[in-house]
Amino acid sequence: MNKEEFLSEQHSSPAPASFSAAAITSAFSLIHLFIMYGETATLLNAGRLPASTYANSTMYTTLSPCDMCTGAILLYKIRRVVIGENSTFKAAGEDYLRQRGVEVVVMDDQECRTLMERFVRESPGVWWEDIGVVGEEKREEGR
């Protein structure tokens, strides 16, 4: 699938970037849920739907889904995942989703890559936190 095909597909708005934290307004305060990534926020925003709706859905994500989001995709039996780019972050979830019968489409979109490279450059602490890498791991991997 190329970018034009992706953009011309009829679908609801794409999921927010997988690194984003969702914010929920309560009666008393704004609560940030830092384990709420784009994929899980999309499921939450969709609300309770029949299982068949999820099974006939496509999940759109900026990056390769993390382990947590991969689990959510499998739990809801989503049949197809479209990834904007996976050069910035490629999780083991891509292969696992394929092994479990999920169609995984990587767009390899330059605009996504540019957006993510800028985010990593401008917010490295948030980036490492979001992908679950701690200080020692970064040093060991030469990051």
Short mmCIF file of C-alpha atoms in Angstrom, two decimals:
data_model
loop_
_atom_site.label_atom_id
_atom_site.label_comp_id
_atom_site.label_asym_id
_atom_site.label_seq_id
_atom_site.Cartn_x
_atom_site.Cartn_y
_atom_site.Cartn_z
CA MET A 1 0.00 0.00 0.00
CA ASN A 2 1.37 3.40 -0.90
CA LYS A 3 0.60 6.74 0.73
CA GLU A 4 -2.03 7.71 -1.85
CA GLU A 5 -3.89 4.42 -1.34
CA PHE A 6 -3.73 4.92 2.41
CA LEU A 7 -5.07 8.46 2.21
CA SER A 8 -7.85 7.50 -0.18
CA GLU A 9 -9.10 4.60 1.96
CA GLN A 10 -12.39 5.21 3.66
CA HIS A 11 -11.82 4.98 7.38
CA SER A 12 -12.31 6.99 10.50
CA SER A 13 -9.50 9.34 11.44
CA PRO A 14 -6.17 7.60 12.00
CA ALA A 15 -5.04 6.83 15.50
CA PRO A 16 -2.90 9.41 17.24
CA ALA A 17 0.83 8.76 17.39
CA SER A 18 1.55 5.68 19.45
CA PHE A 19 3.81 7.61 21.81
CA SER A 20 1.13 10.10 22.81
CA ALA A 21 -0.25 10.21 26.32
CA ALA A 22 -3.98 10.56 26.58
CA ALA A 23 -5.60 13.09 28.84
CA ILE A 24 -8.97 12.56 30.45
CA THR A 25 -10.83 15.40 32.05
CA SER A 26 -12.52 14.53 35.30
CA ALA A 27 -14.72 16.73 37.44
CA PHE A 28 -11.71 17.70 39.54
CA SER A 29 -8.59 17.67 37.41
CA LEU A 30 -6.83 16.72 34.22
CA ILE A 31 -5.40 13.23 34.53
CA HIS A 32 -2.60 12.08 32.23
CA LEU A 33 -2.50 8.36 31.53
CA PHE A 34 1.03 7.62 30.41
CA ILE A 35 0.25 4.01 29.61
CA MET A 36 -2.44 5.18 27.22
CA TYR A 37 -0.77 5.05 23.83
CA GLY A 38 -2.43 5.91 20.53
CA GLU A 39 -3.68 2.39 19.91
CA THR A 40 -5.23 1.97 23.35
CA ALA A 41 -6.61 5.53 23.31
CA THR A 42 -8.31 4.72 20.01
CA LEU A 43 -9.93 1.63 21.52
CA LEU A 44 -11.05 3.64 24.54
CA ASN A 45 -12.48 6.41 22.35
CA ALA A 46 -14.31 3.89 20.16
CA GLY A 47 -16.25 2.70 23.18
CA ARG A 48 -17.81 -0.68 23.69
CA LEU A 49 -18.51 -2.19 20.28
CA PRO A 50 -19.52 -5.66 19.11
CA ALA A 51 -16.57 -8.03 18.73
CA SER A 52 -17.32 -8.28 15.00
CA THR A 53 -16.69 -4.55 14.61
CA TYR A 54 -13.17 -4.88 16.01
CA ALA A 55 -12.53 -8.03 13.98
CA ASN A 56 -13.35 -6.12 10.79
CA SER A 57 -11.29 -3.06 11.71
CA THR A 58 -7.93 -1.64 10.75
CA MET A 59 -5.70 0.00 13.38
CA TYR A 60 -3.64 2.95 12.12
CA THR A 61 -0.52 3.88 14.07
CA THR A 62 2.46 6.15 13.56
CA LEU A 63 5.02 3.62 14.82
CA SER A 64 5.38 -0.11 15.25
CA PRO A 65 3.07 -1.14 18.12
CA CYS A 66 4.75 -1.73 21.47
CA ASP A 67 4.20 -4.97 23.40
CA MET A 68 1.24 -3.53 25.32
CA CYS A 69 -0.50 -2.27 22.17
CA THR A 70 0.25 -5.51 20.34
CA GLY A 71 -1.59 -7.32 23.13
CA ALA A 72 -4.58 -4.98 22.80
CA ILE A 73 -4.69 -5.52 19.02
CA LEU A 74 -4.70 -9.28 19.55
CA LEU A 75 -7.21 -9.12 22.40
CA TYR A 76 -9.69 -7.24 20.21
CA LYS A 77 -8.87 -9.43 17.20
CA ILE A 78 -8.16 -6.47 14.94
CA ARG A 79 -7.34 -7.97 11.55
CA ARG A 80 -5.08 -5.31 10.05
CA VAL A 81 -2.53 -2.78 11.32
CA VAL A 82 -1.15 0.05 9.17
CA ILE A 83 2.12 1.53 10.47
CA GLY A 84 3.35 4.94 9.30
CA GLU A 85 7.02 4.03 9.68
CA ASN A 86 9.10 1.57 11.64
CA SER A 87 12.66 2.82 11.25
CA THR A 88 12.45 4.99 14.38
CA PHE A 89 11.04 2.17 16.50
CA LYS A 90 10.42 -1.42 15.46
CA ALA A 91 9.01 -3.59 18.18
CA ALA A 92 8.85 -7.37 18.19
CA GLY A 93 5.09 -6.93 17.99
CA GLU A 94 5.14 -6.60 14.22
CA ASP A 95 6.40 -10.14 13.72
CA TYR A 96 4.20 -11.47 16.52
CA LEU A 97 1.11 -9.89 14.96
CA ARG A 98 1.97 -11.49 11.61
CA GLN A 99 2.49 -14.87 13.29
CA ARG A 100 -0.97 -14.52 14.82
CA GLY A 101 -2.58 -13.83 11.44
CA VAL A 102 -2.81 -10.04 11.55
CA GLU A 103 -2.04 -8.24 8.30
CA VAL A 104 0.72 -5.69 9.00
CA VAL A 105 1.29 -2.93 6.43
CA VAL A 106 4.30 -0.63 6.85
CA MET A 107 3.89 2.61 4.90
CA ASP A 108 7.54 3.67 5.37
CA ASP A 109 6.32 7.26 5.09
CA GLN A 110 8.99 9.97 4.97
CA GLU A 111 6.74 12.52 6.69
CA CYS A 112 6.21 10.13 9.61
CA ARG A 113 9.95 9.48 9.82
CA THR A 114 10.72 13.21 9.80
CA LEU A 115 8.09 13.86 12.47
CA MET A 116 9.46 11.09 14.69
CA GLU A 117 13.11 12.05 14.20
CA ARG A 118 12.24 15.59 15.25
CA PHE A 119 10.32 14.37 18.30
CA VAL A 120 13.20 12.11 19.41
CA ARG A 121 15.70 14.94 18.91
CA GLU A 122 13.61 17.54 20.75
CA SER A 123 12.22 15.32 23.53
CA PRO A 124 14.69 12.48 24.12
CA GLY A 125 13.67 11.93 27.74
CA VAL A 126 10.02 11.53 26.87
CA TRP A 127 10.90 9.30 23.93
CA TRP A 128 13.03 6.87 25.96
CA GLU A 129 10.38 6.82 28.68
CA ASP A 130 7.61 6.12 26.17
CA ILE A 131 9.40 3.16 24.59
CA GLY A 132 10.33 1.74 27.99
CA VAL A 133 14.10 2.20 27.86
CA VAL A 134 15.87 3.24 31.04
CA GLY A 135 19.27 4.94 31.44
CA GLU A 136 21.34 1.78 31.86
CA GLU A 137 19.83 0.16 28.78
CA LYS A 138 20.61 3.24 26.67
CA ARG A 139 24.26 3.15 27.73
CA GLU A 140 24.55 -0.59 27.06
CA GLU A 141 23.06 -0.21 23.60
CA GLY A 142 25.21 2.81 22.78
CA ARG A 143 22.28 5.20 22.55
#
